[in-house]
Short mmCIF file of C-alpha atoms and ligand atoms in Angstrom, two decimals:
data_model
loop_
_atom_site.label_atom_id
_atom_site.label_comp_id
_atom_site.label_asym_id
_atom_site.label_seq_id
_atom_site.Cartn_x
_atom_site.Cartn_y
_atom_site.Cartn_z
CA MET A 30 4.33 15.51 -13.93
CA GLU A 31 6.83 15.09 -11.35
CA ARG A 32 9.66 12.53 -12.72
CA ALA A 33 12.51 13.73 -10.75
CA ALA A 34 13.19 11.30 -8.07
CA ILE A 35 11.89 7.82 -10.45
CA HIS A 36 14.90 5.49 -10.56
CA ALA A 37 15.39 2.41 -11.45
CA VAL A 38 17.77 0.81 -9.60
CA GLY A 39 19.08 -2.39 -11.20
CA THR A 40 18.20 -5.90 -11.72
CA VAL A 41 18.30 -8.61 -8.90
CA GLU A 42 22.03 -10.13 -8.14
CA ALA A 43 22.37 -13.29 -10.45
CA GLU A 44 23.51 -15.34 -7.14
CA VAL A 45 19.23 -15.27 -6.76
CA TRP A 46 18.68 -17.79 -9.39
CA GLU A 47 20.68 -20.40 -7.64
CA GLN A 48 17.90 -21.22 -5.39
CA LEU A 49 14.76 -21.84 -6.80
CA GLY A 50 11.59 -23.37 -5.23
CA ARG A 51 8.80 -25.32 -7.01
CA LEU A 52 7.79 -22.25 -7.80
CA GLY A 53 10.76 -21.10 -9.37
CA ILE A 54 10.40 -17.77 -8.63
CA PRO A 55 13.51 -16.32 -8.07
CA TYR A 56 13.97 -14.07 -4.95
CA LEU A 57 11.84 -15.59 -3.17
CA HIS A 58 13.81 -17.77 -1.08
CA ARG A 59 16.57 -15.17 0.00
CA TYR A 60 13.16 -13.27 1.00
CA TRP A 61 13.02 -16.31 3.17
CA GLN A 62 15.87 -16.13 4.63
CA ARG A 63 15.94 -12.73 5.38
CA ARG A 64 12.72 -12.61 7.00
CA TRP A 65 13.26 -16.02 8.93
CA LEU A 66 16.49 -17.54 9.27
CA LYS A 67 18.10 -14.27 9.83
CA LEU A 68 15.99 -13.84 12.69
CA LYS A 69 18.37 -16.90 14.31
CA GLU A 70 21.23 -16.26 11.99
CA PRO A 71 23.20 -13.59 9.80
CA VAL A 72 23.10 -15.59 6.72
CA VAL A 73 22.59 -12.58 4.57
CA GLU A 74 26.03 -10.41 4.00
CA PRO A 75 25.52 -6.97 6.29
CA ARG A 76 27.31 -5.51 2.83
CA LYS A 77 23.55 -6.87 0.83
CA ASP A 78 21.22 -6.01 3.41
CA HIS A 79 19.48 -2.95 2.90
CA GLY A 80 16.43 -3.45 3.62
CA GLU A 81 15.00 -4.30 -0.09
CA TRP A 82 11.87 -2.85 0.31
CA ASP A 83 11.04 -2.69 -3.43
CA LEU A 84 12.14 -6.48 -4.20
CA GLU A 85 9.95 -7.34 -1.58
CA ASN A 86 6.86 -5.60 -2.39
CA THR A 87 6.75 -6.36 -6.53
CA LEU A 88 7.43 -10.67 -5.04
CA LEU A 89 4.50 -10.21 -2.49
CA SER A 90 2.44 -8.39 -4.47
CA GLY A 91 3.14 -10.71 -7.78
CA LEU A 92 2.38 -13.74 -4.98
CA GLY A 93 -0.56 -12.15 -3.90
CA LEU A 94 0.65 -12.21 -0.52
CA ASN A 95 -0.12 -8.88 2.15
CA ILE A 96 3.11 -8.52 3.94
CA LEU A 97 1.87 -8.49 7.67
CA GLU A 98 -0.26 -12.64 6.82
CA THR A 99 3.30 -13.45 5.73
CA GLY A 100 4.75 -12.03 8.54
CA ARG A 101 2.25 -13.67 10.95
CA PHE A 102 2.70 -17.61 8.32
CA LEU A 103 6.45 -17.53 9.13
CA HIS A 104 5.86 -17.17 12.69
CA SER A 105 3.46 -19.77 12.95
CA PRO A 106 4.16 -23.14 13.69
CA SER A 107 2.56 -23.84 10.41
CA HIS A 108 5.86 -22.93 9.26
CA THR A 109 8.64 -25.30 9.86
CA GLY A 110 11.22 -24.53 6.16
CA PHE A 111 10.80 -23.22 2.99
CA GLU A 112 9.08 -25.85 1.62
CA SER A 113 6.35 -25.63 3.87
CA PHE A 114 6.12 -21.52 3.06
CA GLU A 115 5.88 -22.26 -0.75
CA GLN A 116 3.34 -24.91 -0.06
CA TRP A 117 1.61 -22.21 2.55
CA ILE A 118 2.41 -19.48 -0.91
CA LEU A 119 -0.18 -22.33 -2.95
CA ASP A 120 -2.87 -22.76 -0.25
CA THR A 121 -2.38 -18.71 -0.05
CA ASN A 122 -3.58 -18.59 -3.79
CA GLY A 123 -6.58 -21.78 -3.79
CA GLY A 124 -4.29 -24.34 -4.32
CA ALA A 125 -2.41 -22.84 -7.43
CA ILE A 126 -1.46 -19.50 -9.29
CA GLU A 127 -1.34 -18.62 -13.00
CA GLU A 128 1.52 -19.85 -15.09
CA GLU A 129 1.27 -15.67 -16.96
CA ARG A 130 1.59 -14.16 -13.48
CA LEU A 131 4.16 -16.20 -12.30
CA THR A 132 6.15 -15.62 -15.65
CA ARG A 133 4.96 -12.08 -15.24
CA LEU A 134 7.16 -11.60 -11.45
CA ARG A 135 10.15 -13.92 -13.01
CA ASP A 136 10.80 -11.84 -15.30
CA ALA A 137 10.03 -8.50 -13.12
CA LEU A 138 12.76 -10.09 -11.66
CA ALA A 139 14.90 -10.53 -13.65
CA GLY A 140 15.31 -7.25 -15.14
CA LYS A 141 12.95 -7.42 -18.14
CA ALA A 142 10.52 -5.06 -18.74
CA VAL A 143 7.05 -6.26 -18.14
CA GLY A 144 3.95 -3.99 -19.24
CA SER A 145 1.61 -2.77 -17.39
CA ALA A 146 -0.85 -6.10 -15.82
CA ALA A 147 -3.64 -4.20 -17.14
CA GLY A 148 -3.44 -4.51 -20.14
CA CYS A 149 -2.54 -1.40 -22.99
CA LEU A 150 -3.21 1.71 -21.07
CA ASP A 151 -3.19 3.94 -24.35
CA ASP A 152 -6.39 4.31 -24.92
CA VAL A 153 -7.59 4.79 -21.13
CA PRO A 154 -8.48 8.19 -19.82
CA GLY A 155 -6.25 9.15 -16.98
CA LEU A 156 -5.65 12.42 -15.32
CA THR A 157 -5.69 15.37 -17.49
CA ALA A 158 -3.41 18.22 -17.64
CA ASP A 159 -5.04 19.92 -15.13
CA GLU A 160 -4.97 17.39 -12.59
CA LEU A 161 -1.86 16.54 -13.43
CA ALA A 162 -0.60 20.27 -12.50
CA PHE A 163 -2.95 20.14 -9.07
CA TRP A 164 -1.13 16.68 -8.15
CA ASN A 165 2.63 18.83 -8.68
CA GLU A 166 1.56 21.34 -6.61
CA HIS A 167 -0.44 19.56 -4.07
CA GLY A 168 0.76 16.22 -3.66
CA TYR A 169 -2.40 15.15 -3.96
CA VAL A 170 -5.59 14.44 -6.35
CA VAL A 171 -9.16 12.83 -6.85
CA VAL A 172 -8.95 10.25 -9.33
CA HIS A 173 -13.00 10.69 -10.07
CA ASP A 174 -14.82 7.43 -10.51
CA ALA A 175 -11.44 4.89 -11.14
CA VAL A 176 -13.11 1.55 -10.95
CA ASP A 177 -16.07 -0.54 -12.38
CA ALA A 178 -18.76 0.64 -10.65
CA GLU A 179 -20.31 -2.95 -10.00
CA ASP A 180 -17.25 -3.79 -8.24
CA ARG A 181 -16.86 -0.92 -6.01
CA ASP A 182 -20.28 -1.74 -4.68
CA ALA A 183 -19.98 -5.53 -4.52
CA ALA A 184 -16.25 -4.32 -2.40
CA ALA A 185 -18.32 -2.34 -0.07
CA ALA A 186 -21.17 -5.32 -0.06
CA ALA A 187 -18.41 -7.83 1.24
CA LEU A 188 -17.24 -5.32 3.88
CA TYR A 189 -20.69 -5.19 5.60
CA GLU A 190 -20.17 -8.68 5.24
CA ILE A 191 -17.49 -10.13 7.49
CA LEU A 192 -18.21 -7.39 9.73
CA ASP A 193 -21.47 -9.00 9.98
CA ALA A 194 -22.69 -5.11 9.33
CA ASP A 195 -26.17 -3.79 7.49
CA PRO A 196 -25.90 -0.59 6.13
CA ALA A 197 -29.21 0.79 7.27
CA ASP A 198 -28.99 -0.12 10.97
CA PRO A 199 -26.19 1.66 13.11
CA GLY A 200 -26.40 -1.02 15.29
CA THR A 201 -24.67 -3.35 13.75
CA TRP A 202 -21.77 -0.57 12.95
CA TYR A 203 -19.42 -1.43 15.79
CA LYS A 204 -18.77 -4.51 16.82
CA ASN A 205 -15.44 -5.25 14.18
CA LYS A 206 -14.45 -8.87 15.24
CA PHE A 207 -10.91 -7.73 14.36
CA GLY A 208 -10.50 -4.78 17.41
CA LYS A 209 -10.79 -1.24 17.69
CA THR A 210 -9.39 -0.24 14.11
CA ILE A 211 -10.88 0.96 11.15
CA TRP A 212 -8.67 -1.67 8.77
CA VAL A 213 -10.62 -4.70 8.20
CA PRO A 214 -8.25 -7.07 6.75
CA LEU A 215 -10.06 -8.52 3.83
CA LEU A 216 -7.56 -8.92 0.79
CA ARG A 217 -8.61 -11.43 -1.79
CA HIS A 218 -12.30 -11.20 -1.99
CA SER A 219 -12.85 -11.11 -5.57
CA ALA A 220 -14.03 -7.11 -5.69
CA PHE A 221 -10.53 -6.32 -4.21
CA VAL A 222 -8.91 -8.18 -6.77
CA ALA A 223 -10.65 -6.09 -9.62
CA ASN A 224 -10.17 -2.52 -7.87
CA ARG A 225 -7.03 -3.36 -8.18
CA ARG A 226 -6.27 -3.88 -11.16
CA SER A 227 -9.08 -1.24 -12.98
CA PRO A 228 -7.73 0.21 -15.95
CA ARG A 229 -8.69 3.69 -15.04
CA LEU A 230 -6.95 3.62 -11.53
CA VAL A 231 -3.69 1.95 -12.80
CA LYS A 232 -3.28 4.20 -15.67
CA ALA A 233 -3.61 7.46 -12.49
CA PHE A 234 -0.67 5.56 -10.57
CA ALA A 235 1.50 5.11 -13.98
CA GLN A 236 0.85 8.21 -14.87
CA LEU A 237 2.14 9.32 -11.74
CA TRP A 238 5.14 6.83 -11.76
CA GLY A 239 6.09 7.52 -15.25
CA ARG A 240 6.22 3.58 -15.83
CA GLU A 241 3.75 0.97 -16.56
CA ASP A 242 5.29 -2.19 -14.51
CA LEU A 243 3.42 -1.68 -10.98
CA TRP A 244 2.60 -3.58 -8.34
CA PRO A 245 -0.63 -3.45 -6.62
CA THR A 246 0.02 -3.99 -2.19
CA ILE A 247 -1.84 -6.70 -0.92
CA ASP A 248 -4.14 -4.46 1.46
CA GLN A 249 -7.04 -4.36 2.87
CA GLY A 250 -10.34 -2.77 3.37
CA GLY A 251 -10.91 0.40 5.91
CA PHE A 252 -14.33 0.78 8.05
CA ASN A 253 -14.36 4.21 9.83
CA PRO A 254 -18.11 4.76 11.80
CA PRO A 255 -19.58 7.56 12.82
CA GLU A 256 -18.18 8.49 16.50
CA ARG A 257 -20.66 7.47 19.48
CA ALA A 258 -20.19 7.31 22.70
CA GLY A 259 -18.60 3.72 23.47
CA TRP A 260 -16.76 4.29 20.18
CA SER A 261 -13.92 6.78 19.54
CA PHE A 262 -11.89 7.60 16.35
CA PRO A 263 -9.05 4.58 17.27
CA GLY A 264 -6.60 6.38 14.33
CA PRO A 265 -4.63 6.62 12.18
CA HIS A 266 -3.73 9.91 13.37
CA VAL A 267 -1.22 12.37 11.08
CA HIS A 268 1.82 9.97 10.12
CA TRP A 269 4.11 9.73 7.74
CA ASP A 270 4.16 5.98 6.29
CA ALA A 271 8.12 7.23 4.51
CA SER A 272 11.63 7.30 6.28
CA LEU A 273 11.87 10.92 6.68
CA ALA A 274 15.68 10.29 6.72
CA LEU A 275 17.73 12.51 3.04
CA PRO A 276 16.70 11.30 0.38
CA HIS A 277 12.96 11.84 0.36
CA CYS A 278 11.97 9.77 -2.35
CA PHE A 279 9.26 9.29 -4.35
CA GLY A 280 6.24 7.63 -3.08
CA VAL A 281 2.26 7.18 -3.64
CA GLN A 282 0.32 5.97 -1.81
CA GLY A 283 -3.96 5.59 -2.22
CA ILE A 284 -7.35 4.95 -0.67
CA LEU A 285 -10.70 4.35 -2.63
CA TYR A 286 -13.73 5.27 -1.66
CA LEU A 287 -16.14 2.73 -1.77
CA THR A 288 -19.69 4.87 -0.57
CA ASP A 289 -20.13 8.38 -0.68
CA THR A 290 -17.22 10.37 1.33
CA PRO A 291 -17.76 13.98 2.27
CA ALA A 292 -15.15 15.22 4.16
CA GLU A 293 -17.02 15.19 8.05
CA GLN A 294 -17.41 11.18 7.36
CA GLY A 295 -14.13 9.89 8.81
CA ALA A 296 -12.76 11.24 4.97
CA PHE A 297 -9.00 10.89 4.59
CA CYS A 298 -6.97 13.46 5.60
CA CYS A 299 -3.58 15.60 4.11
CA ILE A 300 -1.21 18.37 4.88
CA PRO A 301 -1.83 19.56 0.87
CA GLY A 302 1.61 20.82 -0.37
CA PHE A 303 3.90 19.38 2.16
CA HIS A 304 6.34 16.95 0.03
CA ARG A 305 7.65 20.74 -1.68
CA THR A 306 8.63 22.38 2.15
CA LEU A 307 8.98 18.97 3.94
CA GLU A 308 12.70 19.28 3.96
CA THR A 309 12.99 22.79 5.07
CA TRP A 310 10.03 22.40 7.62
CA LEU A 311 12.44 19.25 9.14
CA GLU A 312 15.57 21.61 8.72
CA ASP A 313 13.47 24.38 11.21
CA LEU A 314 12.21 21.99 13.80
CA PRO A 315 13.96 22.89 17.20
CA ALA A 316 16.84 20.20 17.82
CA GLY A 317 16.04 16.84 19.56
CA GLU A 318 12.14 17.59 18.70
CA ASP A 319 10.73 14.99 17.10
CA PRO A 320 9.12 15.06 13.61
CA ARG A 321 6.35 12.60 13.96
CA ARG A 322 5.13 14.06 17.06
CA ALA A 323 5.29 17.75 16.35
CA ILE A 324 3.42 17.07 12.87
CA LEU A 325 0.32 15.83 15.19
CA CYS A 326 -0.17 19.86 16.02
CA HIS A 327 0.05 21.05 12.15
CA PRO A 328 -2.97 23.44 11.65
CA ARG A 329 -3.65 23.28 7.78
CA LEU A 330 -4.66 19.29 8.02
CA LYS A 331 -7.76 18.48 5.29
CA ALA A 332 -10.36 16.33 4.63
CA ILE A 333 -10.26 15.22 1.33
CA GLU A 334 -14.04 14.31 0.12
CA GLY A 335 -15.00 11.99 -2.39
CA GLY A 336 -17.90 10.14 -4.29
CA ALA A 337 -18.23 6.55 -4.44
CA GLY A 338 -15.55 5.04 -6.40
CA ASP A 339 -13.23 8.14 -6.36
CA LEU A 340 -9.10 7.42 -5.38
CA VAL A 341 -7.21 9.59 -3.41
CA LEU A 342 -3.75 9.54 -4.57
CA TRP A 343 -1.15 11.36 -2.11
CA HIS A 344 2.37 11.96 -2.37
CA GLN A 345 4.63 9.64 0.21
CA SER A 346 5.79 12.68 2.22
CA LEU A 347 2.53 14.54 2.65
CA PRO A 348 1.51 13.90 6.59
CA HIS A 349 -1.65 12.07 6.13
CA GLY A 350 -4.30 10.21 8.30
CA SER A 351 -8.04 9.52 8.26
CA SER A 352 -10.51 11.61 10.63
CA PRO A 353 -12.95 10.88 13.32
CA ASN A 354 -16.55 10.43 11.80
CA ARG A 355 -18.54 13.36 12.66
CA GLY A 356 -21.15 12.28 10.10
CA THR A 357 -24.01 9.90 9.97
CA LYS A 358 -22.93 6.78 7.58
CA PRO A 359 -19.48 4.95 8.48
CA ARG A 360 -16.61 5.88 5.91
CA VAL A 361 -15.91 2.54 3.95
CA ALA A 362 -13.00 2.06 1.81
CA GLN A 363 -10.20 0.01 0.41
CA TYR A 364 -6.72 0.72 0.47
CA ILE A 365 -4.36 0.71 -2.49
CA ALA A 366 -0.93 1.36 -3.75
CA LEU A 367 0.86 0.30 -7.17
CA ARG A 368 4.34 0.46 -6.75
CA PRO A 369 7.26 -0.44 -9.87
CA THR A 370 8.84 -3.25 -9.92
CA ARG A 371 11.91 -1.27 -8.22
CA TRP A 372 12.34 1.71 -7.15
CA ALA A 373 13.69 4.67 -5.02
CA TYR A 374 14.11 4.43 -1.07
CA ALA A 375 16.19 6.01 1.59
CA ALA A 376 17.69 3.08 3.04
CA GLU A 377 17.76 4.68 6.51
CA TRP A 378 14.37 4.35 8.33
CA LYS A 379 13.93 7.95 10.40
O1 AKG B 22 -7.80 5.58 6.33
C1 AKG B 22 -6.97 6.71 5.98
O2 AKG B 22 -8.33 8.18 5.39
C2 AKG B 22 -5.74 7.07 5.88
C3 AKG B 22 -5.29 6.27 5.46
C4 AKG B 22 -3.42 5.99 5.98
O3 AKG B 22 -3.37 6.70 7.05
C5 AKG B 22 -2.26 5.36 5.16
O4 AKG B 22 -2.69 4.73 3.92
O5 AKG B 22 -1.48 5.65 5.40
#
């Protein structure tokens, strides 16, 4: 199991406890300052402004928020100050957030040990020794039957429903009201929430991270229909979501197939093993070459097939993307990543 890059990087500084709003969540006020007031005046001292991606992820996950919708709210006319931000958080959560969830978040931000949100994982079947060895070698692994079949099917049905599409009628697959994209901003459907909490799924992430204080990103769904005249695959093409600056830190990303996904059916693809060669590959690039452009022509891209309910996990150093769907049915998926309260990352984005 690869654990080398896992570091606990301290707890939140005492100062963030000073400005607790009505939710009583440390760091929330500072997050709001960083994201909003900072645009107008630099209220955060530069020496303390290291991005704080890990804390932001924990905070947003604990409060059940997606990063893009949060940004949209902060730039909307409804945002009139910190109080309106807290009110929006409550509204987004259906009017209230359970005290247990808030306590876990407070504890985590205070540096206290918090266990898995999915309960005790000891007896949950996880990745086998062979699967962990495969992960170390190839940088990805498929977790079979990672979620409850009922939640899997309900999540797929919810995606068809929000798109006003019918699995049996190809004519309905191409009117994505969210634009020319394979992304579908369905975030809090009960089946999506249940999938993020599936013990088997959580256990796999916990094994790879080597810890259980994990927080799911409140991520969206995906619907990648077969290519046809008038619809060509819009991406995402091969990319990294992590910084290419050193150090290249550990991170796990994931996609849950909600229906059977043969390789040609718009499957997730990646360059297996690249997490072990990224550094030398970057060093060997001709001077001035943009790695994010160069990787687009790499010949070793592999489509990863999976059955309904299979979760593909990959190391964030693997170049990856989706692929054109040359099959007969849409690829239907939910994006899922779980990260610890704090983790190590390169401060510089490159
Ligand atoms: O949709 C896919 O298969 C690719 C996912 C992806 O590129 C990502 O999550 O960053």
